């Protein structure tokens, strides 16, 4: 079942008096329950596409359907609400608050949630997520007290705090060694297979892309190949 459908999506950035086309007509379908890799060389438009899919950026033209709903022209507030309710993000640089414990980093997105639980229940859920990613003994540690792999595990737990339907991961292993990268990717596979979370992964690495069920290859702002 199609979760995301893009029809002739374009993105143009204005730099001074010059229009710079980054996405030049992307049409693709992302099915619910998949683990999909967006692959291709740096500068090809992968991260721009992911940012548009995750409502961190807006498209210039074309159509974006999410669960059959046309979300092309949502307002900034509507995009923010949908992002907070449905989507989780994991980034290459972790984006953790440096002087904040792992537990508080995980809880942070709830500050923007419309529907809150009692503080005790929210804390219990955050603790459960940290335990699940193998950080039961690190909940009170700050990022500076953790390895890169541990920081990325905190970031994954944080991405799950709002129980998202879709998880977007932009080069999530880019700052990790190969062993830790494999561990993180196995974690994504488990979230996809056991929890049914749809995962869209941006990577330029064939080794990381091999963990996905399917892939789209993007080059120069266009889909040049896909496996379905």
mmCIF file of C-alpha atoms in Angstrom:
data_model
loop_
_atom_site.group_PDB
_atom_site.id
_atom_site.type_symbol
_atom_site.label_atom_id
_atom_site.label_comp_id
_atom_site.label_asym_id
_atom_site.label_seq_id
_atom_site.Cartn_x
_atom_site.Cartn_y
_atom_site.Cartn_z
ATOM 1 C CA UNK A 1 0.000 0.000 0.000
ATOM 2 C CA UNK A 2 1.370 3.401 -1.007
ATOM 3 C CA UNK A 3 2.265 5.564 1.979
ATOM 4 C CA UNK A 4 3.983 8.329 0.012
ATOM 5 C CA UNK A 5 3.474 9.294 -3.633
ATOM 6 C CA UNK A 6 5.439 12.022 -5.373
ATOM 7 C CA UNK A 7 4.422 13.307 -8.783
ATOM 8 C CA UNK A 8 6.896 15.415 -10.761
ATOM 9 C CA UNK A 9 8.295 17.047 -7.602
ATOM 10 C CA UNK A 10 10.702 19.928 -8.153
ATOM 11 C CA UNK A 11 12.807 22.111 -5.867
ATOM 12 C CA UNK A 12 14.475 25.340 -6.972
ATOM 13 C CA UNK A 13 16.632 27.524 -4.734
ATOM 14 C CA UNK A 14 17.045 31.213 -5.472
ATOM 15 C CA UNK A 15 20.648 32.398 -5.063
ATOM 16 C CA UNK A 16 20.761 36.122 -5.774
ATOM 17 C CA UNK A 17 19.452 36.504 -9.317
ATOM 18 C CA UNK A 18 20.038 32.877 -10.214
ATOM 19 C CA UNK A 19 17.591 29.947 -9.950
ATOM 20 C CA UNK A 20 19.353 26.724 -8.975
ATOM 21 C CA UNK A 21 17.257 23.580 -9.672
ATOM 22 C CA UNK A 22 18.047 20.829 -7.165
ATOM 23 C CA UNK A 23 15.171 18.404 -7.812
ATOM 24 C CA UNK A 24 14.085 18.296 -11.447
ATOM 25 C CA UNK A 25 10.928 16.194 -11.511
ATOM 26 C CA UNK A 26 10.928 13.352 -8.979
ATOM 27 C CA UNK A 27 8.134 10.794 -9.281
ATOM 28 C CA UNK A 28 8.216 7.813 -6.940
ATOM 29 C CA UNK A 29 6.163 5.697 -4.547
ATOM 30 C CA UNK A 30 7.151 4.611 -1.034
ATOM 31 C CA UNK A 31 5.087 1.721 0.289
ATOM 32 C CA UNK A 32 3.996 1.368 3.893
ATOM 33 C CA UNK A 33 6.207 -0.951 5.914
ATOM 34 C CA UNK A 34 9.267 -0.743 3.691
ATOM 35 C CA UNK A 35 12.882 0.045 4.511
ATOM 36 C CA UNK A 36 13.900 2.192 1.564
ATOM 37 C CA UNK A 37 17.290 3.653 0.688
ATOM 38 C CA UNK A 38 17.673 6.892 -1.251
ATOM 39 C CA UNK A 39 21.090 6.429 -2.818
ATOM 40 C CA UNK A 40 23.444 8.339 -5.048
ATOM 41 C CA UNK A 41 26.427 10.701 -5.045
ATOM 42 C CA UNK A 42 26.735 13.740 -2.796
ATOM 43 C CA UNK A 43 25.000 16.791 -4.232
ATOM 44 C CA UNK A 44 22.473 14.729 -6.165
ATOM 45 C CA UNK A 45 19.463 15.900 -4.160
ATOM 46 C CA UNK A 46 18.925 13.026 -1.710
ATOM 47 C CA UNK A 47 18.912 15.103 1.470
ATOM 48 C CA UNK A 48 16.792 17.834 -0.129
ATOM 49 C CA UNK A 49 14.247 15.210 -1.092
ATOM 50 C CA UNK A 50 14.221 13.739 2.413
ATOM 51 C CA UNK A 51 13.751 17.191 3.936
ATOM 52 C CA UNK A 52 10.725 17.772 1.727
ATOM 53 C CA UNK A 53 9.299 14.345 2.589
ATOM 54 C CA UNK A 54 9.756 15.140 6.295
ATOM 55 C CA UNK A 55 8.242 18.637 6.055
ATOM 56 C CA UNK A 56 11.539 20.314 6.933
ATOM 57 C CA UNK A 57 11.495 22.043 3.537
ATOM 58 C CA UNK A 58 8.880 22.919 0.930
ATOM 59 C CA UNK A 59 8.653 21.827 -2.681
ATOM 60 C CA UNK A 60 8.654 24.257 -5.608
ATOM 61 C CA UNK A 61 6.365 22.274 -7.886
ATOM 62 C CA UNK A 62 4.636 18.937 -8.306
ATOM 63 C CA UNK A 63 2.483 16.979 -5.873
ATOM 64 C CA UNK A 64 3.092 15.173 -2.578
ATOM 65 C CA UNK A 65 0.529 12.648 -1.313
ATOM 66 C CA UNK A 66 0.816 11.159 2.185
ATOM 67 C CA UNK A 67 -1.585 8.321 2.968
ATOM 68 C CA UNK A 68 -3.610 9.450 -0.054
ATOM 69 C CA UNK A 69 -3.910 13.006 1.283
ATOM 70 C CA UNK A 70 -2.539 15.861 -0.811
ATOM 71 C CA UNK A 71 -0.132 17.657 1.537
ATOM 72 C CA UNK A 72 1.464 19.811 -1.144
ATOM 73 C CA UNK A 73 0.103 23.149 0.063
ATOM 74 C CA UNK A 74 -0.001 22.754 3.835
ATOM 75 C CA UNK A 75 0.729 25.810 5.965
ATOM 76 C CA UNK A 76 3.865 25.944 8.118
ATOM 77 C CA UNK A 77 1.815 25.135 11.229
ATOM 78 C CA UNK A 78 0.069 22.221 9.516
ATOM 79 C CA UNK A 79 3.416 20.817 8.371
ATOM 80 C CA UNK A 80 4.806 21.146 11.894
ATOM 81 C CA UNK A 81 1.815 19.337 13.396
ATOM 82 C CA UNK A 82 2.053 16.496 10.888
ATOM 83 C CA UNK A 83 5.797 16.233 11.400
ATOM 84 C CA UNK A 84 5.439 15.997 15.171
ATOM 85 C CA UNK A 85 2.613 13.455 14.998
ATOM 86 C CA UNK A 86 3.802 11.129 12.248
ATOM 87 C CA UNK A 87 7.539 11.492 11.639
ATOM 88 C CA UNK A 88 10.838 10.811 13.415
ATOM 89 C CA UNK A 89 14.301 11.965 12.303
ATOM 90 C CA UNK A 90 17.830 10.641 12.740
ATOM 91 C CA UNK A 91 20.727 12.725 11.431
ATOM 92 C CA UNK A 92 24.420 12.133 10.756
ATOM 93 C CA UNK A 93 25.553 14.578 13.449
ATOM 94 C CA UNK A 94 23.135 13.264 16.127
ATOM 95 C CA UNK A 95 21.864 16.803 17.001
ATOM 96 C CA UNK A 96 21.749 16.103 20.730
ATOM 97 C CA UNK A 97 21.681 18.832 23.380
ATOM 98 C CA UNK A 98 25.223 18.800 24.755
ATOM 99 C CA UNK A 99 24.522 19.680 28.401
ATOM 100 C CA UNK A 100 21.461 17.469 28.710
ATOM 101 C CA UNK A 101 21.179 13.844 29.798
ATOM 102 C CA UNK A 102 20.281 11.080 27.386
ATOM 103 C CA UNK A 103 16.880 10.748 29.037
ATOM 104 C CA UNK A 104 16.076 14.445 28.715
ATOM 105 C CA UNK A 105 17.275 14.453 25.098
ATOM 106 C CA UNK A 106 14.821 11.657 24.338
ATOM 107 C CA UNK A 107 11.973 13.455 26.107
ATOM 108 C CA UNK A 108 12.630 16.770 24.361
ATOM 109 C CA UNK A 109 10.320 16.327 21.301
ATOM 110 C CA UNK A 110 7.346 15.839 23.625
ATOM 111 C CA UNK A 111 7.569 19.533 24.477
ATOM 112 C CA UNK A 112 6.076 20.208 21.042
ATOM 113 C CA UNK A 113 3.452 17.451 21.102
ATOM 114 C CA UNK A 114 -0.211 18.420 21.045
ATOM 115 C CA UNK A 115 -1.371 15.370 22.957
ATOM 116 C CA UNK A 116 0.628 14.761 26.135
ATOM 117 C CA UNK A 117 0.532 11.967 28.689
ATOM 118 C CA UNK A 118 1.288 12.300 32.361
ATOM 119 C CA UNK A 119 4.938 13.079 33.068
ATOM 120 C CA UNK A 120 5.397 9.705 34.778
ATOM 121 C CA UNK A 121 4.119 7.846 31.711
ATOM 122 C CA UNK A 122 6.255 9.888 29.326
ATOM 123 C CA UNK A 123 9.365 9.210 31.404
ATOM 124 C CA UNK A 124 8.598 5.479 31.530
ATOM 125 C CA UNK A 125 8.263 5.376 27.729
ATOM 126 C CA UNK A 126 11.553 7.268 27.252
ATOM 127 C CA UNK A 127 13.308 4.893 29.666
ATOM 128 C CA UNK A 128 11.871 1.922 27.773
ATOM 129 C CA UNK A 129 13.210 3.283 24.473
ATOM 130 C CA UNK A 130 16.678 3.881 25.900
ATOM 131 C CA UNK A 131 16.705 0.381 27.344
ATOM 132 C CA UNK A 132 15.641 -0.997 23.980
ATOM 133 C CA UNK A 133 18.579 0.646 22.217
ATOM 134 C CA UNK A 134 20.959 -0.743 24.828
ATOM 135 C CA UNK A 135 21.491 2.345 26.976
ATOM 136 C CA UNK A 136 19.792 1.344 30.203
ATOM 137 C CA UNK A 137 22.914 2.244 32.176
ATOM 138 C CA UNK A 138 23.550 5.508 30.302
ATOM 139 C CA UNK A 139 20.289 7.407 30.818
ATOM 140 C CA UNK A 140 21.860 10.097 32.998
ATOM 141 C CA UNK A 141 24.973 10.541 30.854
ATOM 142 C CA UNK A 142 25.549 13.601 28.670
ATOM 143 C CA UNK A 143 26.580 13.238 24.996
ATOM 144 C CA UNK A 144 30.215 14.097 25.841
ATOM 145 C CA UNK A 145 30.279 11.000 28.056
ATOM 146 C CA UNK A 146 29.183 8.680 25.244
ATOM 147 C CA UNK A 147 30.714 7.259 22.078
ATOM 148 C CA UNK A 148 29.417 8.202 18.642
ATOM 149 C CA UNK A 149 27.467 4.963 18.421
ATOM 150 C CA UNK A 150 25.861 5.550 21.798
ATOM 151 C CA UNK A 151 24.927 9.096 20.810
ATOM 152 C CA UNK A 152 23.272 7.801 17.661
ATOM 153 C CA UNK A 153 21.331 5.288 19.740
ATOM 154 C CA UNK A 154 20.060 8.165 21.879
ATOM 155 C CA UNK A 155 19.053 9.948 18.678
ATOM 156 C CA UNK A 156 17.134 6.865 17.520
ATOM 157 C CA UNK A 157 15.305 6.626 20.847
ATOM 158 C CA UNK A 158 14.471 10.332 20.592
ATOM 159 C CA UNK A 159 13.108 9.805 17.071
ATOM 160 C CA UNK A 160 10.758 7.125 18.425
ATOM 161 C CA UNK A 161 9.375 9.072 21.394
ATOM 162 C CA UNK A 162 6.250 10.262 19.533
ATOM 163 C CA UNK A 163 5.579 6.770 18.120
ATOM 164 C CA UNK A 164 6.103 7.839 14.491
ATOM 165 C CA UNK A 165 4.735 6.021 11.488
ATOM 166 C CA UNK A 166 7.722 7.050 9.367
ATOM 167 C CA UNK A 167 11.386 7.359 10.312
ATOM 168 C CA UNK A 168 13.739 9.415 8.134
ATOM 169 C CA UNK A 169 17.471 8.846 8.563
ATOM 170 C CA UNK A 170 19.962 11.111 6.763
ATOM 171 C CA UNK A 171 23.397 9.436 6.528
ATOM 172 C CA UNK A 172 22.867 7.981 10.039
ATOM 173 C CA UNK A 173 26.143 6.033 9.949
ATOM 174 C CA UNK A 174 28.267 8.754 8.350
ATOM 175 C CA UNK A 175 30.218 9.452 11.552
ATOM 176 C CA UNK A 176 30.476 5.850 12.747
ATOM 177 C CA UNK A 177 32.984 3.046 12.234
ATOM 178 C CA UNK A 178 31.957 -0.010 10.237
ATOM 179 C CA UNK A 179 31.160 -2.231 13.239
ATOM 180 C CA UNK A 180 28.986 0.425 14.889
ATOM 181 C CA UNK A 181 27.365 1.205 11.527
ATOM 182 C CA UNK A 182 26.303 -2.434 11.194
ATOM 183 C CA UNK A 183 24.857 -2.381 14.719
ATOM 184 C CA UNK A 184 22.839 0.760 13.988
ATOM 185 C CA UNK A 185 21.555 -0.646 10.688
ATOM 186 C CA UNK A 186 20.486 -3.908 12.369
ATOM 187 C CA UNK A 187 18.552 -1.729 14.814
ATOM 188 C CA UNK A 188 16.771 -0.025 11.916
ATOM 189 C CA UNK A 189 15.951 -3.420 10.417
ATOM 190 C CA UNK A 190 14.445 -4.554 13.720
ATOM 191 C CA UNK A 191 12.316 -1.403 14.001
ATOM 192 C CA UNK A 192 11.097 -2.000 10.477
ATOM 193 C CA UNK A 193 10.431 -5.730 10.772
ATOM 194 C CA UNK A 194 9.107 -5.990 14.342
ATOM 195 C CA UNK A 195 7.452 -2.592 14.797
ATOM 196 C CA UNK A 196 6.316 -2.045 11.218
ATOM 197 C CA UNK A 197 7.843 1.436 11.045
ATOM 198 C CA UNK A 198 8.428 2.680 7.504
ATOM 199 C CA UNK A 199 12.050 3.805 7.239
ATOM 200 C CA UNK A 200 13.548 6.032 4.553
ATOM 201 C CA UNK A 201 17.334 6.080 4.647
ATOM 202 C CA UNK A 202 19.634 8.509 2.804
ATOM 203 C CA UNK A 203 23.074 7.088 2.060
ATOM 204 C CA UNK A 204 25.832 7.191 -0.537
ATOM 205 C CA UNK A 205 27.243 3.876 0.742
ATOM 206 C CA UNK A 206 26.396 0.641 -1.120
ATOM 207 C CA UNK A 207 27.212 -1.307 2.073
ATOM 208 C CA UNK A 208 24.585 0.622 4.035
ATOM 209 C CA UNK A 209 22.119 0.559 1.148
ATOM 210 C CA UNK A 210 22.348 -3.246 1.137
ATOM 211 C CA UNK A 211 20.444 -3.313 4.452
ATOM 212 C CA UNK A 212 17.350 -1.848 2.729
ATOM 213 C CA UNK A 213 14.519 -3.794 1.136
ATOM 214 C CA UNK A 214 14.448 -1.494 -1.891
ATOM 215 C CA UNK A 215 16.199 1.575 -3.218
ATOM 216 C CA UNK A 216 15.891 4.598 -5.440
ATOM 217 C CA UNK A 217 19.052 5.982 -7.005
ATOM 218 C CA UNK A 218 19.102 9.747 -7.393
ATOM 219 C CA UNK A 219 21.575 11.704 -9.484
ATOM 220 C CA UNK A 220 21.508 15.333 -10.571
ATOM 221 C CA UNK A 221 18.031 15.831 -9.134
ATOM 222 C CA UNK A 222 16.428 12.902 -10.943
ATOM 223 C CA UNK A 223 15.582 9.282 -10.184
ATOM 224 C CA UNK A 224 17.924 7.343 -12.451
ATOM 225 C CA UNK A 225 17.193 3.833 -11.196
ATOM 226 C CA UNK A 226 15.044 2.020 -8.679
ATOM 227 C CA UNK A 227 14.477 -1.479 -7.345
ATOM 228 C CA UNK A 228 10.932 -2.364 -6.368
#
